[in-house]
Structure formats: C-alpha cells, structure tokens
Coordinates of C-alpha atoms in Angstrom, one line a residue:
M389 CA 1.8 -36.9 -6.9
A390 CA -1.9 -36.2 -6.6
H391 CA -2.7 -34.3 -3.4
K392 CA -5.1 -36.0 -1.1
L393 CA -8.0 -33.8 0.1
N394 CA -9.5 -33.9 3.5
T395 CA -11.2 -31.5 5.9
G396 CA -9.3 -28.4 7.1
A397 CA -9.0 -24.6 7.2
V398 CA -7.0 -22.5 4.8
L399 CA -6.0 -19.0 3.7
L400 CA -6.6 -18.4 0.0
V401 CA -4.7 -15.6 -1.7
C402 CA -5.2 -15.2 -5.5
A403 CA -2.5 -13.6 -7.6
C404 CA -3.0 -12.1 -11.0
S405 CA -0.1 -13.0 -13.4
F406 CA 2.0 -15.8 -14.7
L407 CA 4.4 -17.3 -12.1
S408 CA 6.2 -20.4 -13.4
P409 CA 9.3 -20.1 -15.6
S410 CA 7.3 -21.4 -18.6
S411 CA 4.6 -18.8 -18.2
S412 CA 4.4 -15.7 -20.4
R413 CA 2.3 -12.6 -20.1
G414 CA 1.8 -12.6 -23.9
V415 CA 0.5 -16.2 -24.2
V416 CA -3.2 -17.0 -24.2
P417 CA -3.7 -20.6 -22.9
A418 CA -5.4 -22.9 -25.3
A419 CA -8.3 -23.5 -22.8
Y420 CA -9.0 -19.8 -22.8
S421 CA -8.6 -19.3 -26.6
N422 CA -10.9 -22.3 -27.4
F423 CA -13.4 -21.6 -24.6
P424 CA -16.1 -19.9 -26.7
E425 CA -16.1 -22.5 -29.3
A426 CA -15.7 -25.5 -26.9
N427 CA -18.8 -24.2 -25.0
S428 CA -20.8 -22.9 -27.8
A429 CA -23.9 -24.7 -26.6
Y430 CA -24.1 -22.1 -23.8
S431 CA -23.1 -19.1 -25.9
R432 CA -25.2 -15.9 -26.1
P433 CA -23.7 -14.2 -29.2
V434 CA -23.9 -10.4 -29.5
S435 CA -22.5 -8.2 -32.3
S436 CA -19.9 -5.6 -31.7
E437 CA -22.4 -2.8 -32.5
A438 CA -24.9 -4.3 -30.1
L439 CA -22.3 -4.5 -27.5
K440 CA -21.2 -0.9 -28.0
K441 CA -24.9 0.2 -27.8
Q442 CA -25.3 -1.8 -24.6
F443 CA -22.3 -0.1 -23.1
L444 CA -23.3 3.4 -24.1
E445 CA -26.9 2.9 -22.9
R446 CA -26.0 1.7 -19.5
T447 CA -23.3 4.4 -19.2
V448 CA -25.8 7.2 -19.9
L449 CA -28.7 5.8 -17.8
R450 CA -26.8 5.0 -14.6
Q451 CA -30.0 3.8 -13.0
P452 CA -29.6 3.0 -9.3
P453 CA -29.8 -0.8 -8.7
L454 CA -32.9 -2.3 -7.0
P455 CA -32.2 -4.0 -3.7
M456 CA -32.5 -7.8 -3.8
D457 CA -32.0 -10.7 -1.5
A458 CA -28.9 -12.9 -1.4
A459 CA -30.4 -15.7 -3.5
A460 CA -31.7 -13.4 -6.2
L461 CA -28.3 -11.6 -6.3
R462 CA -26.5 -14.9 -6.7
S463 CA -28.7 -16.0 -9.5
A464 CA -28.3 -12.7 -11.3
I465 CA -24.5 -12.8 -11.0
V466 CA -24.3 -16.4 -12.3
D467 CA -26.5 -15.4 -15.2
G468 CA -24.6 -12.2 -15.9
L469 CA -21.3 -14.0 -15.9
N470 CA -22.8 -17.0 -17.8
I471 CA -21.1 -19.6 -15.6
G472 CA -24.1 -21.6 -14.5
F473 CA -23.1 -24.6 -16.7
M474 CA -19.6 -24.5 -15.1
L475 CA -20.9 -24.4 -11.5
K476 CA -23.4 -27.3 -12.1
A477 CA -22.1 -30.3 -10.1
L478 CA -19.0 -28.4 -9.1
D479 CA -19.1 -29.8 -5.6
S480 CA -19.4 -33.4 -6.7
R481 CA -17.0 -33.1 -9.7
E482 CA -13.5 -34.5 -9.1
L483 CA -10.8 -31.9 -8.4
K484 CA -7.4 -32.8 -9.8
V485 CA -4.5 -31.1 -8.1
K486 CA -0.8 -32.2 -8.3
E487 CA 2.1 -31.1 -6.2
A488 CA 4.9 -29.8 -8.3
G489 CA 7.7 -29.0 -5.8
D490 CA 8.3 -27.6 -2.3
S491 CA 10.7 -24.9 -1.0
R492 CA 11.3 -24.1 2.6
R493 CA 10.9 -20.5 3.8
S494 CA 11.4 -18.9 7.2
G495 CA 8.4 -20.0 9.2
Y496 CA 6.5 -21.8 6.4
L497 CA 6.7 -24.1 3.4
R498 CA 5.9 -23.0 -0.1
R499 CA 4.4 -25.6 -2.4
R500 CA 3.7 -25.3 -6.1
L501 CA 0.4 -26.8 -7.2
L502 CA -1.1 -27.6 -10.6
F503 CA -4.9 -27.7 -11.0
K504 CA -6.4 -29.5 -13.9
D505 CA -10.0 -28.8 -14.9
P506 CA -12.1 -29.5 -18.1
F507 CA -13.2 -25.9 -18.5
I508 CA -10.0 -23.9 -17.7
G509 CA -7.2 -26.4 -18.5
E510 CA -4.2 -26.2 -16.2
M511 CA -3.9 -23.5 -13.5
E512 CA -0.9 -22.9 -11.2
A513 CA -1.1 -21.9 -7.6
W514 CA 1.2 -21.4 -4.7
L515 CA 0.4 -22.9 -1.3
L516 CA 2.0 -21.5 1.9
L517 CA 1.8 -23.9 4.8
P518 CA 2.8 -22.5 8.2
S519 CA 5.3 -24.5 10.3
T520 CA 2.7 -24.7 13.1
S521 CA -0.4 -26.9 13.2
A522 CA -3.6 -27.1 15.3
A523 CA -6.2 -29.6 16.2
G524 CA -9.1 -29.1 13.9
G525 CA -7.0 -27.3 11.4
L526 CA -5.5 -23.8 10.9
P527 CA -7.5 -20.7 9.8
A528 CA -7.3 -19.2 6.4
I529 CA -7.8 -16.2 4.1
L530 CA -8.8 -16.0 0.4
G531 CA -6.9 -13.2 -1.2
L532 CA -7.0 -11.8 -4.7
P533 CA -4.3 -9.3 -5.8
G534 CA -4.5 -6.9 -8.7
H535 CA -3.3 -6.7 -12.3
G536 CA 0.5 -6.9 -12.5
D537 CA 1.2 -8.6 -9.2
T538 CA 2.9 -12.0 -9.4
A539 CA 2.5 -14.7 -6.8
S540 CA 5.9 -13.8 -5.5
D541 CA 4.8 -10.1 -5.2
F542 CA 1.8 -11.1 -3.2
E543 CA 3.8 -13.5 -1.0
N544 CA 6.4 -10.9 -0.2
T545 CA 4.7 -7.5 -0.4
R546 CA 1.0 -8.1 0.0
L547 CA 1.1 -9.9 3.4
G548 CA 1.2 -13.5 2.0
A549 CA 4.4 -14.4 3.9
D550 CA 3.3 -12.5 7.0
L551 CA 0.0 -14.3 7.1
A552 CA 1.7 -17.7 6.7
R553 CA 4.1 -16.9 9.6
A554 CA 1.1 -15.8 11.7
G555 CA -0.4 -19.2 11.4
Y556 CA -2.7 -19.0 8.3
I557 CA -2.6 -21.4 5.3
V558 CA -2.2 -19.2 2.2
L559 CA -3.2 -20.3 -1.3
I560 CA -2.2 -18.1 -4.2
P561 CA -3.8 -19.1 -7.5
V562 CA -2.2 -17.7 -10.7
F563 CA -4.7 -15.8 -12.9
R564 CA -3.8 -15.8 -16.6
V565 CA -4.2 -13.1 -19.3
Y566 CA -4.4 -10.5 -16.5
S567 CA -1.9 -7.8 -17.4
L568 CA -4.0 -4.9 -18.8
D569 CA -2.5 -5.6 -22.2
K570 CA -3.7 -6.2 -25.7
E571 CA -4.1 -9.9 -25.1
E572 CA -6.5 -9.3 -22.2
R573 CA -8.4 -6.6 -24.1
D574 CA -8.8 -8.8 -27.2
L575 CA -9.8 -11.9 -25.3
S576 CA -12.3 -9.9 -23.1
L577 CA -14.0 -8.5 -26.2
R578 CA -14.1 -12.0 -27.9
F579 CA -15.7 -13.5 -24.8
L580 CA -18.3 -10.7 -24.6
R581 CA -19.2 -11.1 -28.2
G582 CA -19.6 -14.8 -27.7
G583 CA -21.9 -14.2 -24.7
F584 CA -19.3 -15.2 -22.1
T585 CA -17.1 -13.2 -19.7
L586 CA -13.4 -13.6 -19.0
M587 CA -14.3 -12.5 -15.4
G588 CA -16.5 -15.6 -15.2
L589 CA -13.4 -17.8 -15.7
R590 CA -11.5 -15.9 -13.0
V591 CA -14.4 -16.3 -10.5
Y592 CA -14.7 -20.0 -11.5
E593 CA -10.9 -20.6 -11.0
T594 CA -11.2 -18.9 -7.6
M595 CA -14.0 -21.2 -6.6
L596 CA -11.8 -24.2 -7.6
A597 CA -9.1 -22.8 -5.2
L598 CA -11.7 -22.4 -2.5
K599 CA -12.9 -26.0 -3.0
Y600 CA -9.3 -27.2 -2.6
L601 CA -8.9 -25.2 0.6
R602 CA -12.1 -26.6 2.1
G603 CA -10.8 -30.1 1.5
L604 CA -7.3 -29.6 2.7
K605 CA -6.5 -31.7 5.7
E606 CA -4.4 -29.0 7.4
A607 CA -7.1 -26.4 7.3
D608 CA -10.3 -25.6 9.2
P609 CA -13.0 -25.0 6.5
S610 CA -15.1 -23.0 8.9
R611 CA -12.4 -20.3 9.2
I612 CA -11.6 -19.2 5.6
G613 CA -11.2 -15.5 4.9
V614 CA -10.6 -13.5 1.7
I615 CA -8.4 -10.5 1.0
G616 CA -8.3 -8.7 -2.3
H617 CA -6.1 -6.1 -4.0
S618 CA -7.4 -4.0 -6.9
G619 CA -8.7 -6.4 -9.6
G620 CA -8.4 -9.2 -7.1
S621 CA -10.9 -7.3 -4.9
V622 CA -13.2 -7.1 -7.9
V623 CA -13.1 -10.9 -8.2
A624 CA -13.5 -11.3 -4.4
N625 CA -16.6 -9.0 -4.4
L626 CA -18.3 -11.3 -6.8
L627 CA -17.1 -14.5 -5.2
V628 CA -18.5 -13.8 -1.8
R629 CA -21.9 -13.3 -3.3
L630 CA -21.8 -16.7 -4.9
T631 CA -20.7 -19.1 -2.2
G632 CA -21.1 -19.7 1.5
G633 CA -18.3 -20.7 3.9
I634 CA -16.5 -17.3 3.9
A635 CA -15.9 -16.0 7.4
A636 CA -14.2 -12.6 6.7
Q637 CA -13.3 -10.3 3.8
A638 CA -10.8 -7.5 3.4
G639 CA -10.6 -5.5 0.2
D640 CA -9.2 -2.2 -1.2
Y641 CA -11.2 -1.7 -4.4
R642 CA -14.8 -1.6 -5.7
I643 CA -16.1 -0.8 -9.2
D644 CA -19.4 -0.5 -11.0
Y645 CA -18.3 -3.0 -13.7
L646 CA -19.1 -0.4 -16.4
A647 CA -17.0 2.7 -15.6
A648 CA -15.7 4.5 -18.7
A649 CA -12.2 4.1 -17.3
D650 CA -12.6 0.3 -17.6
G651 CA -13.7 0.3 -21.2
T652 CA -13.4 -3.1 -22.7
E653 CA -9.7 -3.4 -22.0
N654 CA -9.9 -6.2 -19.4
S655 CA -12.2 -8.7 -17.7
E656 CA -13.8 -6.1 -15.4
H657 CA -16.0 -4.6 -18.1
L658 CA -19.3 -6.4 -17.5
P659 CA -22.5 -4.7 -18.8
A660 CA -24.7 -7.4 -17.4
I661 CA -23.3 -7.0 -13.9
F662 CA -23.4 -3.2 -13.8
P663 CA -27.1 -3.1 -12.7
L664 CA -26.1 -5.3 -9.7
S665 CA -23.1 -3.3 -8.7
G666 CA -24.7 -1.2 -6.0
T667 CA -26.0 -4.4 -4.3
I668 CA -22.7 -6.2 -4.8
N669 CA -20.7 -3.4 -3.3
N670 CA -23.0 -2.9 -0.3
V671 CA -20.8 -4.6 2.4
A672 CA -23.5 -4.0 5.0
T673 CA -25.5 -6.9 3.4
L674 CA -22.6 -9.4 3.8
P675 CA -23.2 -12.1 6.4
F676 CA -19.7 -11.8 7.9
P677 CA -17.3 -9.0 8.9
H678 CA -15.8 -6.9 6.1
L679 CA -12.8 -4.5 6.3
T680 CA -12.2 -1.8 3.8
I681 CA -8.4 -1.1 3.6
P682 CA -6.3 1.6 1.8
Y683 CA -5.4 0.7 -1.8
G684 CA -2.4 -1.6 -1.9
F685 CA -2.3 -1.9 1.9
A686 CA 1.5 -1.4 1.7
D687 CA 2.0 1.0 4.7
P688 CA 2.7 -0.4 8.2
V689 CA -0.6 0.9 9.6
S690 CA -2.7 -0.8 6.9
R691 CA -0.8 -4.0 7.2
R692 CA -1.2 -4.1 11.0
Q693 CA -4.9 -3.4 10.5
V694 CA -5.3 -6.4 8.2
L695 CA -3.5 -8.7 10.5
D696 CA -5.5 -7.5 13.5
F697 CA -8.7 -7.9 11.6
F698 CA -8.1 -11.5 10.6
S699 CA -6.8 -12.3 14.0
A700 CA -9.9 -10.9 15.6
V701 CA -12.3 -12.8 13.3
L702 CA -10.5 -16.0 12.4
L703 CA -8.2 -16.7 15.4
H704 CA -10.9 -16.2 18.0
S705 CA -13.3 -18.9 16.8
G706 CA -15.0 -16.6 14.3
A707 CA -15.9 -14.0 17.0
M708 CA -14.6 -10.5 17.7
P709 CA -12.4 -10.1 20.7
P710 CA -14.1 -9.9 24.1
D711 CA -15.2 -6.4 25.2
K712 CA -12.7 -5.5 27.8
E713 CA -10.9 -2.2 28.4
L714 CA -8.3 -1.7 25.7
P715 CA -5.8 1.0 24.7
A716 CA -7.3 3.7 22.4
E717 CA -5.4 2.3 19.4
D718 CA -7.0 -1.1 19.8
Y719 CA -10.5 0.4 20.1
F720 CA -9.8 2.4 17.0
V721 CA -8.8 -0.8 15.1
K722 CA -11.9 -2.5 16.4
A723 CA -14.0 0.4 15.2
R724 CA -12.4 0.2 11.7
I725 CA -13.3 -3.5 11.6
E726 CA -16.9 -2.8 12.6
A727 CA -17.3 0.1 10.2
G728 CA -15.9 -2.1 7.4
A729 CA -18.5 -4.7 8.2
G730 CA -21.3 -2.1 8.0
E731 CA -21.9 -2.2 11.8
K732 CA -22.1 1.6 12.3
A733 CA -23.6 1.5 15.8
A734 CA -20.8 -0.9 17.1
A735 CA -18.1 1.2 15.4
L736 CA -19.4 4.4 17.0
A737 CA -19.5 2.6 20.4
S738 CA -15.8 1.6 20.0
L739 CA -14.8 5.1 19.0
D740 CA -16.6 6.4 22.1
K741 CA -14.5 4.0 24.2
A742 CA -11.4 5.1 22.4
L743 CA -12.1 8.7 23.4
G744 CA -12.7 7.5 27.0
V745 CA -9.3 6.1 27.6
N746 CA -7.2 9.2 27.0
P747 CA -6.0 8.8 23.4
G748 CA -2.8 10.5 22.4
P749 CA -2.6 13.6 20.1
E750 CA -1.5 11.4 17.2
E751 CA -4.6 9.1 17.6
L752 CA -7.3 11.8 17.9
P753 CA -7.2 13.0 14.2
R754 CA -7.7 9.3 13.1
I755 CA -10.6 8.9 15.5
A756 CA -12.1 12.2 14.2
A757 CA -11.7 11.1 10.6
L758 CA -13.6 7.8 11.2
Y759 CA -16.3 9.7 13.1
A760 CA -16.7 12.0 10.0
E761 CA -16.6 9.0 7.7
L762 CA -19.5 7.5 9.6
G763 CA -21.5 10.8 9.3
E764 CA -21.0 11.9 12.9
A765 CA -19.6 15.5 12.3
G766 CA -20.3 16.5 15.9
K767 CA -18.4 13.6 17.3
A768 CA -15.5 14.3 14.9
E769 CA -15.3 17.9 16.1
E770 CA -15.4 16.7 19.7
A771 CA -12.5 14.4 19.1
L772 CA -10.4 17.2 17.4
L773 CA -11.2 19.7 20.1
G774 CA -10.2 17.2 22.7
S775 CA -6.7 17.1 21.2
G776 CA -5.4 19.8 23.5
K777 CA -5.2 22.4 20.8
T778 CA -7.3 25.5 20.9
A779 CA -9.9 26.1 18.3
E780 CA -8.1 29.3 17.3
T781 CA -5.3 27.8 15.3
P782 CA -5.3 27.7 11.5
E783 CA -4.6 23.9 11.5
L784 CA -7.5 23.0 13.7
L785 CA -10.0 25.5 12.2
T786 CA -9.1 24.0 8.8
D787 CA -9.8 20.5 10.1
L788 CA -13.1 21.6 11.5
A789 CA -14.0 23.4 8.3
G790 CA -13.3 20.1 6.4
I791 CA -15.7 18.2 8.7
A792 CA -18.4 20.9 8.3
A793 CA -18.0 20.7 4.5
G794 CA -18.2 17.0 4.5
A795 CA -21.4 17.2 6.5
G796 CA -22.9 19.6 4.0
N797 CA -22.8 22.6 6.3
K798 CA -21.4 25.1 3.9
K799 CA -22.1 28.2 6.0
L800 CA -20.2 26.9 9.0
A801 CA -17.4 25.6 6.8
L802 CA -17.0 29.1 5.2
E803 CA -17.0 30.8 8.6
R804 CA -14.2 28.5 9.9
L805 CA -12.2 29.0 6.7
S806 CA -12.5 32.7 7.0
R807 CA -11.3 32.6 10.6
A808 CA -8.4 30.4 9.7
E809 CA -7.3 32.8 6.9
E810 CA -7.3 35.7 9.4
M811 CA -4.7 33.9 11.5
K812 CA -2.0 34.1 8.7
P813 CA -1.7 30.3 8.1
L814 CA 1.4 28.7 6.8
A815 CA 1.6 27.5 3.2
G816 CA 0.5 23.9 4.0
D817 CA -2.6 25.2 5.8
K818 CA -3.3 27.7 3.0
Q819 CA -3.3 24.8 0.5
R820 CA -5.8 22.8 2.5
I821 CA -8.0 25.9 2.9
A822 CA -8.0 26.4 -0.8
L823 CA -8.9 22.8 -1.5
I824 CA -11.9 23.0 0.9
Y825 CA -13.0 26.2 -0.8
Q826 CA -12.8 24.2 -4.1
E827 CA -14.8 21.4 -2.6
L828 CA -17.5 24.0 -1.6
K829 CA -17.4 25.2 -5.3
E830 CA -16.0 28.6 -4.1
Y831 CA -13.6 28.6 -7.0
G832 CA -12.8 32.3 -6.9
R833 CA -11.5 32.3 -3.4
A834 CA -9.7 29.0 -4.0
L835 CA -8.0 30.3 -7.1
E836 CA -6.9 33.5 -5.2
I837 CA -5.1 31.4 -2.6
L838 CA -3.6 28.9 -5.0
R839 CA -2.3 31.7 -7.3
G840 CA -0.7 33.3 -4.3
L841 CA 1.0 30.1 -3.3
A842 CA 2.2 29.5 -6.9
A843 CA 3.6 33.1 -7.0
E844 CA 5.4 32.6 -3.7
D845 CA 6.9 29.3 -4.7
P846 CA 6.9 29.1 -8.5
E847 CA 8.9 25.8 -8.5
N848 CA 6.4 23.9 -6.4
A849 CA 4.7 21.4 -8.8
V850 CA 2.1 20.5 -6.2
F851 CA 0.8 24.1 -6.0
L852 CA 0.8 24.4 -9.8
A853 CA -1.1 21.1 -10.3
D854 CA -3.7 22.2 -7.7
L855 CA -4.0 25.5 -9.4
G856 CA -4.5 23.9 -12.8
L857 CA -7.3 21.6 -11.6
C858 CA -9.1 24.5 -9.8
E859 CA -8.8 26.7 -12.9
Y860 CA -10.4 23.9 -15.0
L861 CA -13.2 23.4 -12.5
G862 CA -13.7 27.2 -12.5
G863 CA -14.1 27.2 -16.3
D864 CA -10.6 28.4 -17.4
R865 CA -9.4 25.4 -19.5
Q866 CA -6.5 27.3 -21.2
S867 CA -4.9 28.4 -17.9
A868 CA -5.5 25.0 -16.4
E869 CA -3.6 23.3 -19.2
R870 CA -0.7 25.8 -19.0
H871 CA -0.2 25.3 -15.3
L872 CA -0.6 21.5 -15.4
L873 CA 2.1 21.4 -18.2
S874 CA 4.3 23.5 -16.0
A875 CA 3.7 21.2 -13.0
I876 CA 4.8 18.2 -15.2
E877 CA 7.9 20.2 -16.4
K878 CA 8.8 21.0 -12.8
A879 CA 8.3 17.4 -11.5
P880 CA 8.1 15.0 -14.4
A881 CA 7.9 11.9 -12.1
R882 CA 4.7 13.0 -10.4
L883 CA 1.8 11.0 -11.9
S884 CA -1.2 13.1 -10.5
A885 CA -0.7 16.0 -13.0
Y886 CA -0.6 13.6 -16.0
L887 CA -3.9 12.1 -14.9
T888 CA -5.6 15.5 -14.4
L889 CA -4.3 17.0 -17.7
G890 CA -5.1 13.8 -19.6
G891 CA -8.6 13.9 -18.4
I892 CA -8.9 17.6 -19.5
Y893 CA -7.6 16.7 -22.9
S894 CA -10.0 13.8 -23.3
A895 CA -13.0 15.8 -22.1
G896 CA -12.1 18.4 -24.7
G897 CA -12.1 15.9 -27.5
R898 CA -8.2 15.8 -27.7
D899 CA -7.9 12.0 -27.4
E900 CA -4.6 11.8 -29.3
D901 CA -3.0 14.4 -26.9
A902 CA -4.4 12.5 -23.9
S903 CA -3.0 9.2 -25.2
A904 CA 0.4 10.7 -25.8
L905 CA 0.5 12.2 -22.3
Y906 CA -0.6 8.9 -20.7
D907 CA 2.0 7.0 -22.7
R908 CA 4.6 9.4 -21.4
A909 CA 3.5 8.9 -17.8
L910 CA 3.5 5.1 -18.2
A911 CA 7.0 5.1 -19.6
L912 CA 8.4 6.7 -16.4
K913 CA 10.9 4.4 -14.8
E914 CA 10.5 5.7 -11.2
P915 CA 7.1 7.4 -11.0
E916 CA 5.9 9.2 -7.9
G917 CA 2.3 8.5 -6.8
G918 CA 2.0 4.8 -6.3
G919 CA 0.7 1.9 -8.2
A920 CA -2.9 3.0 -7.8
L921 CA -2.3 6.1 -9.9
R922 CA -0.3 4.2 -12.5
E923 CA -3.1 1.6 -12.9
L924 CA -5.7 4.4 -13.2
I925 CA -3.6 6.1 -15.9
S926 CA -3.3 2.8 -17.7
R927 CA -7.1 2.3 -17.6
Q928 CA -7.7 5.8 -18.8
R929 CA -5.3 5.3 -21.6
K930 CA -7.0 2.2 -22.8
A931 CA -10.5 3.5 -22.3
I932 CA -10.1 6.5 -24.6
L933 CA -11.4 4.4 -27.5
P934 CA -13.0 1.5 -25.6
F935 CA -14.3 -0.2 -28.8
S936 CA -11.4 0.5 -31.1
A937 CA -10.6 -3.2 -31.1
S938 CA -14.0 -4.2 -32.3
K939 CA -13.3 -4.0 -36.0
E940 CA -9.9 -5.7 -36.0
N941 CA -11.3 -8.6 -34.0
K942 CA -14.4 -9.2 -36.1

C-alpha cells in the first residue's frame, strides 16, 4: 500500500548496492540507461577528447579553491552536477513510496520500501523502525555507505541495527550501478559526455530519501543526522551543502573529485566539482556538528564514538551534553566531536579537562594524539610526559620525536631520535624511529635502521616493505622493487606491499606490470589490510588508463 507521510524525525542510512532478490550488480536500470536521452533538453554535451583535456588540465593546475558563502557553493554544486532541473519543485512534487514487506528484528522492525520517481524510476530502500516511540517523533541519521556494501551489510556491520536499537529511525536507500565495475565506469563516462553526472542522480536519490524522512509520522524532522562510509561519505559531503534540516554529520572519507586514483571509473570523477572541493570538505563551515571517524568505523572504539556523537547531538534536543565533570574518556569523546565540527577552542578546552581528571595511562596517548592533530605540540608533549613514564625511554622519546616532526621542528625531532637510538630500542621502536627519519627526509639514516631490521629478521614482510618504500623515496628504484617483491613473497596476503609496488611500477611507466600486480591483489580470498586498502587498490587499478573506455563507448 502507499505509505502515508506526516511530520516526524528519522535516521537515514544510504547503502550502495542492489539488495532485492531481483537486483543484479551487472544490470543498468532503464531509467539510468535512458536518462541522457530522456533529459536531452538539459544536456551539455562534451566530446571524449574535450573531457580528457578537462581532466588533465585540472589535474595539473591543482589551483586552491576560492572561499565562497553557502548560497554560492550550493548554486555551484547544483550547476556542476547539472541537477537544477531535477530539484525544481522537488518539495511540492508528489513522492510515491510503497511498502513491500516487513520483517521483525530484535529491537526494531525492518520494512522494505519502493520509491517511484519520474527521473530515476524505481528505487528500493530499507526502513528500520525502533520498537520505541516518542512524543514529537524519534531522532534520525542519514547514512551513506561505500561501494560494495549491501543494505544488509550496513544494517549489520555499519551500525544500522545498533542505531535502530538505540532509538533512531534508520532509512537505507539502495544505490544502483555502484560496484566499481565496468558498468559503473561506462555509465559514468556516458553521463559525463552527455553533460550530466551519475553522482547527480545519487545525490538526487538521497534527497528523495531525506524528503521521505521529513514527512514520516514516526520521526522528528528537526533531528535528522547523516553518516557516510567511503563513497557514501562523498555523497553526504555534497548533500549537506545542498539542503537544510541536517542536524549532525559523521563521515570517514573526503576526496577532491578529480584525484588520479578516481579516474573515470565511477561516479566520483567530477571535473566541474573539483574547484569546489576545498570548500566542500571544510567541515568548519558547516552549520552543525561534524565528526570525522576512522575509515569503515568497524572497531569498537569508533562505533562507540559514533553512537556517543549522535546521542550528544540528537538525543539531547540538538545540544551538546551539559558541561559537568566527566571521566577523562568522556571528555576525550566530547573533544573528538568538537574537533570534528571544527570547534578547535572547545576541543582544546575539553582535552584540558580530560587531563585535569587523572586520565589513565591508556588514555593519555590518545589525548596527546588529538592535541597534536589540533596543532598543539606543546600540549601533546605535556600529556605524554604526564603518563608516568620518564622522558628517557626509547618509546616516549620516539613519541615526542613524532610530535616535533609533525610540528615542523626538525632539529628537535632529530635530537630526540638520536637520544632514543642511544638507549638500544627494541625492534618495534627502531621501526618507528626509522619511519620518523623517513618523514623528515633523512633517508640515509632511515635506510640504515631498516636494513638492520631486515637483516636481523629476514622473514619479516613488514620490515621488507618499509625498506622497499624508503629505498624508492631515497632514489633506489631497483632495490625498492626487489624488497617489495620479497615482502609479497613472504606475506602474500598483505595488501600494503602490492599498493606500494604497483604505484612504483606505474610511476615508472610500467602500467601493464602494475595492472597485473593489482589484479593479483584483488584476487586474494582473505587479504590482510582491510577494505580501505582493497578499495584503493581497485581504484588504482582502474585509474591506470582512466580514459581507455572513451573509444569503445563513442
């Protein structure tokens, strides 16, 4: 039956692949396939050669974007995506949504929805409705997962179910042609040559989902948040610049929309959006709290951080928790929230309070790292030195050297590294010392340490891979390739060495060797290194010849 819309608050979570039994990753829906022709009145055609030139020119120039206000940015994004004709009368246009079946879960109800729209055809979504209710409606979050995640993945591994059980309404729209495959590459190129963007359709579909949430009777439209994973974060970063009514955002990924790794293989290659990327990605200009989270937010700490963030912003009437004395861990979480929202002064104040309530030795390094991230090297050192360790330990001296290096104080960093080396550090500390030398471009000393580690433990693939990268940075390509190949031989499931060696091959003009290496990595059944590395390898593999599909698609 048709779903009746009313006022309410909702959590929107967007997934990025086909979910229903009838869906297929290899099928391009007719509404997508016919879109350029059906909307030819709004087309801005561009030839393949002109598109290639546009890509190369912008890649070389890399001009910093000019600052602009919110209204100008919105107008520029709408124009760059070429979706103005779709957004016209969106608020007044009838939204057709049908319910297609319910299934009971522990703590919530999962409902399958079918959206029907003249521009994008039929779109599926999953709605997670908590078992609880509230006068005035429940709060919500808008979430956008990355390429390859199904709605079930997002429900079960990306906090969808946890958020629903915590009292948020969760909506998971299903993005189509979103698998980093040939279909997405070909369709993205076809849209670009027609003067449209596939990303524009994804943003429009997300705005339809947001419209649905705002009218859902169980939801409070003043408390809608957004959470993004990978490509979903990319969509969210555009969405929040186009519409009001978002109360909070969490995301794990930002791009410049023209990085060589993106090529033209998917909807994220947007030459017209590239000049705006710096402004889009500047979270300090958002009118609501923003939380930057680790890629994939799969570990318990990150997941707790996300839940605490939305609880603070959405469950407390849109306000942060009252300022009362809290445990050090809570002050740290509050500081992370404030830092993610671009509120540096507030974040520093929260970190100061964390230090003032006797944090434990396991909390101090995290506090120090956030101080350093905020550019407060002195405070970071104060936190580390307050850990109860003496400054004369290899571990702490190395930590302090890293802070000095990050602050641009090379002289102090080198002094601390030298002192750490004098204290006969263990292998793990030696490795960290070498990597800081490498960061400081002291390749000779870094190589000396890494070669010693590799000699002491010749079967250690991590040492071999670190050595290979440092040799390449130091100008010895031949030795770098030999040691990286050895690292892959010793630990064939580790992805990092494939990524480094593939980049070296490609930089040296050996695209075929790089492609073969990436294919070998992507074929691994149980790779080590996480989804982020695998996705990056996939992007690098497809970006080697970013316009190779132009001729075959003319």
